[in-house]
Tab-separated table of C-alpha atoms and ligand atoms in Angstrom:
chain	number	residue	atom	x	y	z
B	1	UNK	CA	0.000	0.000	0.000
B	2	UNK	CA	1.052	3.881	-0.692
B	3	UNK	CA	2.796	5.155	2.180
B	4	UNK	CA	1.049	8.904	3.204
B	5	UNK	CA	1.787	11.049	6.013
B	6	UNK	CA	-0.708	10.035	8.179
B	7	UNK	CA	-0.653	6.451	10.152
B	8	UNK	CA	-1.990	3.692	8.009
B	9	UNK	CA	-5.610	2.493	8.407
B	10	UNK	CA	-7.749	1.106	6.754
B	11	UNK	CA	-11.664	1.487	6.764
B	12	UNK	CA	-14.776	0.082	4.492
B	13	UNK	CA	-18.247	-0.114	5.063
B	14	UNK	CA	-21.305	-2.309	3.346
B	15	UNK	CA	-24.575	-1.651	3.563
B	16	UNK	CA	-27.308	-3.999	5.406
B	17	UNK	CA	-29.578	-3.417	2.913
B	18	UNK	CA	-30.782	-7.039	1.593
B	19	UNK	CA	-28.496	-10.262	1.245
B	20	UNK	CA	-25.064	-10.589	0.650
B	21	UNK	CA	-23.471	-11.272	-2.749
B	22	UNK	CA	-20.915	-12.781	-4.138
B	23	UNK	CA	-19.825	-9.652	-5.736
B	24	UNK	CA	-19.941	-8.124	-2.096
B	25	UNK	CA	-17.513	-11.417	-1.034
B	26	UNK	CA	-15.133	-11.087	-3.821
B	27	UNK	CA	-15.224	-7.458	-4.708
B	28	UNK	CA	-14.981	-6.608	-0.786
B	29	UNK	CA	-14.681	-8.782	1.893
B	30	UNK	CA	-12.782	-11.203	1.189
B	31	UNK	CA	-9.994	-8.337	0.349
B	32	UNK	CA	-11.341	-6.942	3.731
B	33	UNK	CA	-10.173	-10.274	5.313
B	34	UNK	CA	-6.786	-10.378	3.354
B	35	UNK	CA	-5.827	-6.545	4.362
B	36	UNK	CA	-6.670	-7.834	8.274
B	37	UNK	CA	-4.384	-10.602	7.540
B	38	UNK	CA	-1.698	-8.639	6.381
B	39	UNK	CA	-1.614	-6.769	9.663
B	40	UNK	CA	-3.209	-3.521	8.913
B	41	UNK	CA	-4.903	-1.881	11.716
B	42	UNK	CA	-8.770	-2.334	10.344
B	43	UNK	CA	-12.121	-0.720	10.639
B	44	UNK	CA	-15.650	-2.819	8.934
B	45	UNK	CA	-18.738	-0.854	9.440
B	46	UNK	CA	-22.317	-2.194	8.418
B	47	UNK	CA	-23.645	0.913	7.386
B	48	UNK	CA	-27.435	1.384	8.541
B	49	UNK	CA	-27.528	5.168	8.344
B	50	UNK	CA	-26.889	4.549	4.682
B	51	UNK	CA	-29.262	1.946	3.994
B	52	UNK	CA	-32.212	3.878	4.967
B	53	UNK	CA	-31.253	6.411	2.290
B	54	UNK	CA	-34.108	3.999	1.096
B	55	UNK	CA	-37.402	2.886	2.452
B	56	UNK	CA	-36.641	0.116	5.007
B	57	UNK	CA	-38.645	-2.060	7.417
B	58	UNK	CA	-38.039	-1.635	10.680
B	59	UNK	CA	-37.326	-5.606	11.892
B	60	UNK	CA	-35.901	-6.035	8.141
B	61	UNK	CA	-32.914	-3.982	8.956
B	62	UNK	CA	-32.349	-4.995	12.088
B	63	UNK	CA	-31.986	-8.570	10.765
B	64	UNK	CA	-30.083	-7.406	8.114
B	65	UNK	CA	-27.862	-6.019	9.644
B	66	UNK	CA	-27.169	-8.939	12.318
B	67	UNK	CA	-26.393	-11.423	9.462
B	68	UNK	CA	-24.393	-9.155	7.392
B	69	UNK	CA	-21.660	-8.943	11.110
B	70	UNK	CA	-22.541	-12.916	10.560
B	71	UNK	CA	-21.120	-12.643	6.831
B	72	UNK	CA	-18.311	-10.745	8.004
B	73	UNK	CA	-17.429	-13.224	10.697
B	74	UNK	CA	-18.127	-16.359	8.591
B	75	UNK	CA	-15.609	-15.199	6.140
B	76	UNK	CA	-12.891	-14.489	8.370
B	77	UNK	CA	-13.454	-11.151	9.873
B	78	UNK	CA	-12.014	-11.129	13.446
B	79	UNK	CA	-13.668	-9.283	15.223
B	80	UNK	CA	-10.468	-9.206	18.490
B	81	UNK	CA	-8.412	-7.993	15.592
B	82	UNK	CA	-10.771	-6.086	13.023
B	83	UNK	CA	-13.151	-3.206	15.058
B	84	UNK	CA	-16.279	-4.565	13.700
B	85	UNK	CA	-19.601	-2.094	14.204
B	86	UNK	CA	-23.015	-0.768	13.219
B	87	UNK	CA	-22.557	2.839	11.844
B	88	UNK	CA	-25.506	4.463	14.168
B	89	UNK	CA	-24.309	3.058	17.343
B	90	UNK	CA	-21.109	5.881	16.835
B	91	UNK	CA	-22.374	9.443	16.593
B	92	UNK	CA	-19.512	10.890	15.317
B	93	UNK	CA	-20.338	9.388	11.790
B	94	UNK	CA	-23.720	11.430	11.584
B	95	UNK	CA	-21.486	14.596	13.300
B	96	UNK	CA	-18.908	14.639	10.694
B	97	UNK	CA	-21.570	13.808	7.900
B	98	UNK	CA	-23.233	17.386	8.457
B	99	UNK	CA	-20.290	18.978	8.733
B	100	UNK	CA	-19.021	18.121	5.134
B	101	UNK	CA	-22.479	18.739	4.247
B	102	UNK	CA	-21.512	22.372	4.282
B	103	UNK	CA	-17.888	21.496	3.234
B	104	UNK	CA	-19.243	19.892	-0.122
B	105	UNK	CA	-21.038	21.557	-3.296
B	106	UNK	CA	-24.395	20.760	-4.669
B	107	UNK	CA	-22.827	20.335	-8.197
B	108	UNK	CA	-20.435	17.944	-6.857
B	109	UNK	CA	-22.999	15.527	-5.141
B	110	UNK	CA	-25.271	16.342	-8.222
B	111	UNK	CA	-22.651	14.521	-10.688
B	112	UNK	CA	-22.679	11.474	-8.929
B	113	UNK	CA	-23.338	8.591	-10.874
B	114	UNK	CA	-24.736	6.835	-7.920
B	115	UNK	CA	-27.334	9.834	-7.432
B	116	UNK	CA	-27.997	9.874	-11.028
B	117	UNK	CA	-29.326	6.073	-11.006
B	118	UNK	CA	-30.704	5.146	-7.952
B	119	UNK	CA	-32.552	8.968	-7.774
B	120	UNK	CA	-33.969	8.247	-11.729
B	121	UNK	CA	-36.270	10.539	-13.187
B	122	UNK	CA	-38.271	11.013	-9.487
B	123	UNK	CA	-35.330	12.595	-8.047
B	124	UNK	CA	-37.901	15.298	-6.427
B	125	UNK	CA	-39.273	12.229	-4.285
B	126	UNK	CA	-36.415	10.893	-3.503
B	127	UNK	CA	-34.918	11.441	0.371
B	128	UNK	CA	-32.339	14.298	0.985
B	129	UNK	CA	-30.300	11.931	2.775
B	130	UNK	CA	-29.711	9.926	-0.731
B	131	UNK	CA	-28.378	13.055	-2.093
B	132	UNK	CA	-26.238	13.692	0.307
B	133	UNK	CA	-25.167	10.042	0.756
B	134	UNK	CA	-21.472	10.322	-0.819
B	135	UNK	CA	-20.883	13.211	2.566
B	136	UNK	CA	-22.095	10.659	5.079
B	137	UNK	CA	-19.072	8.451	3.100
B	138	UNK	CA	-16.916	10.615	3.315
B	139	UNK	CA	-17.227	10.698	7.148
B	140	UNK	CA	-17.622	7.182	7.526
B	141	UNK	CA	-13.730	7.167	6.260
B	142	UNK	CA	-12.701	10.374	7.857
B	143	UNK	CA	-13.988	10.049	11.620
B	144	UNK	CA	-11.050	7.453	11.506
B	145	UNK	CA	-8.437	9.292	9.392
B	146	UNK	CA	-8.524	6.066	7.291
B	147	UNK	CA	-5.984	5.879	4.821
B	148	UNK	CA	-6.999	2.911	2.400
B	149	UNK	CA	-10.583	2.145	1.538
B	150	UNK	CA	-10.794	-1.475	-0.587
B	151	UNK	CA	-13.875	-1.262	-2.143
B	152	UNK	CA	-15.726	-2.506	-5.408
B	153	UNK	CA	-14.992	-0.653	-8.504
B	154	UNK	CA	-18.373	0.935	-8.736
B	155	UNK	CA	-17.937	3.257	-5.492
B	156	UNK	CA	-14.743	5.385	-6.807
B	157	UNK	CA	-16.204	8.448	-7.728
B	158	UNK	CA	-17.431	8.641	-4.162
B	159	UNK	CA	-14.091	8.103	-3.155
B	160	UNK	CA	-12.746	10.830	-5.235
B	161	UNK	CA	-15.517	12.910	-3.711
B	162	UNK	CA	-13.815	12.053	-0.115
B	163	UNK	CA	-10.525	13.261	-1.597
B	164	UNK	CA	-12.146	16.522	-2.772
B	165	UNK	CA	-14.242	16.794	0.769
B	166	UNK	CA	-10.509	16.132	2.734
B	167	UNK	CA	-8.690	18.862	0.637
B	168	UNK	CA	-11.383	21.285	0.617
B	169	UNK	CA	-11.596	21.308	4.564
B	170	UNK	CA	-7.689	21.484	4.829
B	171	UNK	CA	-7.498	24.228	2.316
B	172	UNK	CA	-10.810	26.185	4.116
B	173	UNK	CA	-9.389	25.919	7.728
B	174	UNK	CA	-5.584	25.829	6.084
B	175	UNK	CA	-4.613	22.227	7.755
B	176	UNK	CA	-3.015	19.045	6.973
B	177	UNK	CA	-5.614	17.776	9.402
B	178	UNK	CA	-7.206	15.037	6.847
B	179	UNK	CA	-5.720	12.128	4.949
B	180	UNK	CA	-6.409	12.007	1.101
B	181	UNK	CA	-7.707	8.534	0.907
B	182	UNK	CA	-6.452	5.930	-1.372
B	183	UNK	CA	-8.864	3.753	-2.727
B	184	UNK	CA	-7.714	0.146	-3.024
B	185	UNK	CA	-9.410	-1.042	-6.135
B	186	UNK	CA	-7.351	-4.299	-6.768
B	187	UNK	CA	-7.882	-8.153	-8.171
B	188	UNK	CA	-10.226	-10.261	-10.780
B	189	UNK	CA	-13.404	-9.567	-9.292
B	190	UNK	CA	-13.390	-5.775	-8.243
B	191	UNK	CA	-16.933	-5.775	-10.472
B	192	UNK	CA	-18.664	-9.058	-10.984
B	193	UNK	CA	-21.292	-8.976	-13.182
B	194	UNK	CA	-25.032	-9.819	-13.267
B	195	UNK	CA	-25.314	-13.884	-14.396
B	196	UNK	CA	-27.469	-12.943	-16.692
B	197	UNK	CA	-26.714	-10.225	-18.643
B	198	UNK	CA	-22.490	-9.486	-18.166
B	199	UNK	CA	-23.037	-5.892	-18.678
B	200	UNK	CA	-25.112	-5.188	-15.747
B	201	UNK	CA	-23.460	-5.259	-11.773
B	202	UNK	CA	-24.800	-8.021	-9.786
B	203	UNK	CA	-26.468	-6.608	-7.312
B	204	UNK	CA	-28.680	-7.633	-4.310
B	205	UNK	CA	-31.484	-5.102	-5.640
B	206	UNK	CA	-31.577	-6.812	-9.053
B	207	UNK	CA	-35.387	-8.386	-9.242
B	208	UNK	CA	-33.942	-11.445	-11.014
B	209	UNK	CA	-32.751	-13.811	-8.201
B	210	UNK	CA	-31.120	-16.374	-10.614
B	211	UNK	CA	-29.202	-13.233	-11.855
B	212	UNK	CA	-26.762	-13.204	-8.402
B	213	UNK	CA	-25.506	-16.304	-6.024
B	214	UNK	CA	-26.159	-15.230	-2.372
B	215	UNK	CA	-24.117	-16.648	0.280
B	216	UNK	CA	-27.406	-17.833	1.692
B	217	UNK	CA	-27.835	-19.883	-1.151
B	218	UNK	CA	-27.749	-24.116	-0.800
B	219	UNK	CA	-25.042	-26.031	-2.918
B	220	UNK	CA	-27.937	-27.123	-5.337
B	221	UNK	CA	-28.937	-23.146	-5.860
B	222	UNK	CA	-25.177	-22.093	-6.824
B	223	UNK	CA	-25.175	-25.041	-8.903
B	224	UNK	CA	-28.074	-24.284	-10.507
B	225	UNK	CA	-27.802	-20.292	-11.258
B	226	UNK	CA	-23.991	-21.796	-12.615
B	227	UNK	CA	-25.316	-24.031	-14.848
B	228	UNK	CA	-27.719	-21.121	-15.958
B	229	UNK	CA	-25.577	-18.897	-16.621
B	230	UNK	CA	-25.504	-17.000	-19.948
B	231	UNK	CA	-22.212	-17.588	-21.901
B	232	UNK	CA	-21.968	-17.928	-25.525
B	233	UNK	CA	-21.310	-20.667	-27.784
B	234	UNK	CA	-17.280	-20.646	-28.331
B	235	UNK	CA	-14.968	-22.141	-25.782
B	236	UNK	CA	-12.572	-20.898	-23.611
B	237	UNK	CA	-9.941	-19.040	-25.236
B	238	UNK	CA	-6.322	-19.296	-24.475
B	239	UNK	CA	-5.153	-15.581	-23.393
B	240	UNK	CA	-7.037	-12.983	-22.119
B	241	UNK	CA	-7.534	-11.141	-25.486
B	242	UNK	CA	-9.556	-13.738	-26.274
B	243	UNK	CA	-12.381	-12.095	-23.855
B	244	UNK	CA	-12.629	-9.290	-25.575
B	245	UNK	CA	-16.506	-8.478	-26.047
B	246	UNK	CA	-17.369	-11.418	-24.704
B	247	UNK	CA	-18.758	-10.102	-21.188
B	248	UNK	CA	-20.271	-12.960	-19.970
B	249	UNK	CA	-17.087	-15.479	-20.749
B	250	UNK	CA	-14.961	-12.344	-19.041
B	251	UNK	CA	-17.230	-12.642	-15.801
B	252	UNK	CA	-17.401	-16.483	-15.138
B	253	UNK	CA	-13.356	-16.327	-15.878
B	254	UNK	CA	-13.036	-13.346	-13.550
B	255	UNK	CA	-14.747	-15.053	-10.786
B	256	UNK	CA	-13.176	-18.214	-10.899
B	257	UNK	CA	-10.070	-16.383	-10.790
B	258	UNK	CA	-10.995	-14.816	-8.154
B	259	UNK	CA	-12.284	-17.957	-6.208
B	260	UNK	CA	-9.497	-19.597	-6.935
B	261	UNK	CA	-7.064	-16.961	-6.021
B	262	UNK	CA	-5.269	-17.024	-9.225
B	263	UNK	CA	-4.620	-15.065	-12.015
B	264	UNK	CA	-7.109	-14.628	-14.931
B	265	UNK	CA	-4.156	-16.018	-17.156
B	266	UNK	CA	-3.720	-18.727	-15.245
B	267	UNK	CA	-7.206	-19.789	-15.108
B	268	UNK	CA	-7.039	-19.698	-19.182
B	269	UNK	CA	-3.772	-21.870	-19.226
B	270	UNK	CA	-5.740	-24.576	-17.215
B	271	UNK	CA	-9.492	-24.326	-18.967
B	272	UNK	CA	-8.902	-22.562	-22.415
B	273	UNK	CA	-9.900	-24.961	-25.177
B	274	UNK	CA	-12.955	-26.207	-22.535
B	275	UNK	CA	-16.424	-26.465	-23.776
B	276	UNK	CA	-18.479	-24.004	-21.154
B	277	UNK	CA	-20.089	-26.679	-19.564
B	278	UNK	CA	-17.318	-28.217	-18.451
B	279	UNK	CA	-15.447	-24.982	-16.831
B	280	UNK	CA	-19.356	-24.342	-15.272
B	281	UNK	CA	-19.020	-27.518	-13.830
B	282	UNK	CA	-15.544	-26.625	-11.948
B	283	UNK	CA	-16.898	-23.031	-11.476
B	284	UNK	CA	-19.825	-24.357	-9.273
B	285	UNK	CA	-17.523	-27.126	-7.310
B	286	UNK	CA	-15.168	-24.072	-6.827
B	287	UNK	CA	-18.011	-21.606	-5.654
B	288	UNK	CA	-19.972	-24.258	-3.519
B	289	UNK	CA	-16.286	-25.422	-2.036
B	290	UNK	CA	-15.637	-21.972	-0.651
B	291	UNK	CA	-19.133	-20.677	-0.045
B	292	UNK	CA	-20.443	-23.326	2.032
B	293	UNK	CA	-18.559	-23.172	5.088
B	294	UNK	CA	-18.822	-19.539	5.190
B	295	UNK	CA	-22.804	-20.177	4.368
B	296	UNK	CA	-23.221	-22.581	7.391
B	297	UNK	CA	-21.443	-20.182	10.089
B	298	UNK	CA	-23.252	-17.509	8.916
B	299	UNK	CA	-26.137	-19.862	9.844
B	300	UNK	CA	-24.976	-20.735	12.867
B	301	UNK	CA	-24.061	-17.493	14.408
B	302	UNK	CA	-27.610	-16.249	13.223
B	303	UNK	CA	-28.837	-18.642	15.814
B	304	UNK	CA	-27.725	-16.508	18.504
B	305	UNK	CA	-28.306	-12.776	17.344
B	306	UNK	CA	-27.875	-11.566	21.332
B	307	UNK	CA	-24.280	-12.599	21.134
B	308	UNK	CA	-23.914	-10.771	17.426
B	309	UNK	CA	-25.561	-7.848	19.327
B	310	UNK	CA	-22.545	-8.097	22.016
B	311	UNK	CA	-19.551	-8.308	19.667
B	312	UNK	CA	-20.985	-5.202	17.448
B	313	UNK	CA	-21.442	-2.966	20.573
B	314	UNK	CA	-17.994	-3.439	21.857
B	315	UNK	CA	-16.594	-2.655	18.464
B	316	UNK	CA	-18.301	0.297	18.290
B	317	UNK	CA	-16.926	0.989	21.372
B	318	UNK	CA	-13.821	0.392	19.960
B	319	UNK	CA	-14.711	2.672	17.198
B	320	UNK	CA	-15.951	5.386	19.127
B	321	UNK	CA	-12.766	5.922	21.448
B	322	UNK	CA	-10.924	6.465	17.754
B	323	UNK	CA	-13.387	8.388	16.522
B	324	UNK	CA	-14.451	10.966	19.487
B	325	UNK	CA	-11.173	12.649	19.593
B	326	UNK	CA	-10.999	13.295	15.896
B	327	UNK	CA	-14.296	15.247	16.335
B	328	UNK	CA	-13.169	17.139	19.022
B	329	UNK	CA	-10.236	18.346	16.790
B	330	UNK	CA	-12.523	18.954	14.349
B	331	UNK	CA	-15.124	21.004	16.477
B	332	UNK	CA	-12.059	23.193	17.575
B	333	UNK	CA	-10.919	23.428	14.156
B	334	UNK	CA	-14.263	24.668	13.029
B	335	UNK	CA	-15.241	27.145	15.557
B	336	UNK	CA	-17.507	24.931	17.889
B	337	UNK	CA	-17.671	25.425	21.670
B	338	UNK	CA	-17.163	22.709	23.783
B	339	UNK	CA	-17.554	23.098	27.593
B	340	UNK	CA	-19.604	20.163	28.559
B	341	UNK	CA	-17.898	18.278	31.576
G	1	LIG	P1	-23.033	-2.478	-1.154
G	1	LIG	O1	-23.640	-3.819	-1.061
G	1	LIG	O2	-23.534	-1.682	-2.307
G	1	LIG	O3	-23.025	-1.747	0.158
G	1	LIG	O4	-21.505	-2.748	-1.504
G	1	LIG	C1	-20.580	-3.178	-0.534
G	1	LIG	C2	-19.221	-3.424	-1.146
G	1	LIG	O5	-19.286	-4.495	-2.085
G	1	LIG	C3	-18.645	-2.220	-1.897
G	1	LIG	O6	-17.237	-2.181	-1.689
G	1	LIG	C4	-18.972	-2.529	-3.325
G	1	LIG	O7	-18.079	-1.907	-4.223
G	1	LIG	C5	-18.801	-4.054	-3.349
G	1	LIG	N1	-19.626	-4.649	-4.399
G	1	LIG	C6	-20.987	-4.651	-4.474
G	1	LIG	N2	-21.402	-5.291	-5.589
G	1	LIG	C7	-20.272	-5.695	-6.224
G	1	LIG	C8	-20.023	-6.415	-7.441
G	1	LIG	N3	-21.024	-6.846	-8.218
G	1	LIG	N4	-18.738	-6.652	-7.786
G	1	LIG	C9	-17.720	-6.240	-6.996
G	1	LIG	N5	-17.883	-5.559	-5.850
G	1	LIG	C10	-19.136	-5.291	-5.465
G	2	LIG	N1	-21.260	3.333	-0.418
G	2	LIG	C1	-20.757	2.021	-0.125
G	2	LIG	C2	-21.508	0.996	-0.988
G	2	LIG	O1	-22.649	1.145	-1.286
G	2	LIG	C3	-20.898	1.661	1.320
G	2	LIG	C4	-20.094	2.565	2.189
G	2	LIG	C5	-20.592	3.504	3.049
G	2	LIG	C6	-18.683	2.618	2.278
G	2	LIG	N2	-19.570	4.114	3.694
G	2	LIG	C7	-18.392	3.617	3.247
G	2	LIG	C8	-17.653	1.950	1.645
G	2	LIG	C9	-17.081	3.963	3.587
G	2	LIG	C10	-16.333	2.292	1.975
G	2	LIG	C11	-16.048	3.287	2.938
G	2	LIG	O2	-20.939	0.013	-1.310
């Protein structure tokens, strides 16, 4: 990783808003896991305050929420050596979040791509707080002077936005107080695709179930939705040129890859030449292989949601003794009074 100024740390958040996919596993958290591995102090936040940017119900979220910490945990997430936490349960998320509310610019948050499609054509309906969504970001990252955000490819732009928010405050109050945030945008599967059309994300708000594996999903399910899959008639080429407009070969390759923990060109080496049935049939052994386990803990730990409840309130415990000081810095540096005892 980039070496900046400011102590390295890294931060990334997912929202409990529906199931989690295997885009979320391989575009995030299983990097999430690897970076804790590696010895990097890090921060995982499910990210409620975000997720009701959209309608949700109540004993949904809740729920939600409790089996995405499950997901994290299942997949390797420790939560003695990663702070894991709900977003709410640490003020100084929403505190920050208002405060580059009136650090950002209306035409910056209005060029967001994210904006732009979830907002549609009934953007006058839709809430303030999904406009101002890419702020709340922003502070998610900055409460804890993170300094390396993995993350999917679609969620750079709001990472540049964090960049712009950090350099506009230090330039404003003329500080190096923030950290300009690298985003860590790295492997095969940093954007895996919808199995049914490779041009679209896969996403857990997609209507077509068969068009995403969920790591809820039984062996037969993956299997299935595998087996399903749109490809197109050639086989496997060779080299990677050989993907070239050929989205749907690209994302089954990608994902193996990434399963596998291998290179894209090393997955060709071993299956170009292969019929698509075939390499579907090692895809799903592959997927169910590493899924499963993580599948049945996730079960498991849902079994006893007082317990999640326990290990997400000391982390954001842990979270809040980093964060609080920050703010206070950041109320002095702003012009805030603080006298409370
Ligand atoms: P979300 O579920 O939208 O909160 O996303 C949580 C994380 O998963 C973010 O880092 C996203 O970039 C990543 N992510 C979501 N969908 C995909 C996908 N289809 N491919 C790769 N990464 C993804
Ligand atoms: N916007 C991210 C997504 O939808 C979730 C998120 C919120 C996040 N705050 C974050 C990701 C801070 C990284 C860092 O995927």
């Amino acid at each position: 990783m980039a070496e900046t100024g400011h102590t390295q740390r890294v931060f990334s958040g997912i929202q409990p808003s529906g199931g989690l996919t295997l885009g979320n596993y391989l575009g995030a958290i299983k990097r999430f896991v690897s970076m804790q591995d590696g010895g990097s102090e890090t921060v995982y936040c499910m990210v409620d305050l975000h997720a009701i940017t959209v309608w949700q119900d109540p004993e949904a979220l809740r729920r939600q929420t409790r089996e995405l910490a499950a997901g994290f945990i299942a997949s390797g997430i420790d939560p003695e050596r990663s702070v894991l936490f709900n977003q709410s349960q640490v003020s100084a998320h929403a505190r920050l979040g208002w405060i580059f509310n009136c650090v950002a610019r209306m035409g910056w948050m209005n060029r967001m791509t994210q904006w732009k499609e979830k907002a549609g054509k009934n953007s006058e309906n839709a809430s303030l707080g999904l406009f101002a969504y890419p702020s709340l970001m922003a502070a998610d990252i900055l409460a804890y002077h993170a300094t390396h955000v993995p993350v999917g490819e679609d969620q750079k732009q709001h990472l540049e936005l964090t960049r712009d928010i950090a350099t506009k405050f230090n330039q404003v109050y003329g500080l190096d107080f923030f950290p300009i945030t690298e985003p860590v945008i790295e492997g095969a599967a940093t954007r895996v695709m919808s199995l049914r059309d490779g041009l679209k994300k896969m996403s857990k708000s997609d209507p077509s179930d068969m068009s995403r594996i969920n790591l809820t999903d039984s062996a037969d399910t993956i299997a299935r939705k595998i087996r399903k899959a749109k490809t197109d008639p050639e086989p496997l080429p060779g080299a990677v040129d050989g993907l070239a407009n050929r989205p749907e070969a690209r994302n089954l390759v990608n994902i193996y890859a990434a399963l596998a923990g291998i290179s894209v060109d090393a997955t060709l080496a071993q299956a170009g030449g292969r019929q698509f049935g075939q390499f579907k049939t090692a895809l799903a052994e592959l997927a169910v292989e590493t899924l499963a386990p993580i599948t049945s803990e996730m079960a498991r730990l849902m079994h006893d949601p007082a317990e999640i409840d326990r290990i997400i309130g000391q982390g954001a415990n842990k979270a809040a003794a980093i964060a609080e000081p920050i703010l206070d810095q950041v109320h002095d540096i702003v012009g805030m009074i603080r006298s409370r005892g």
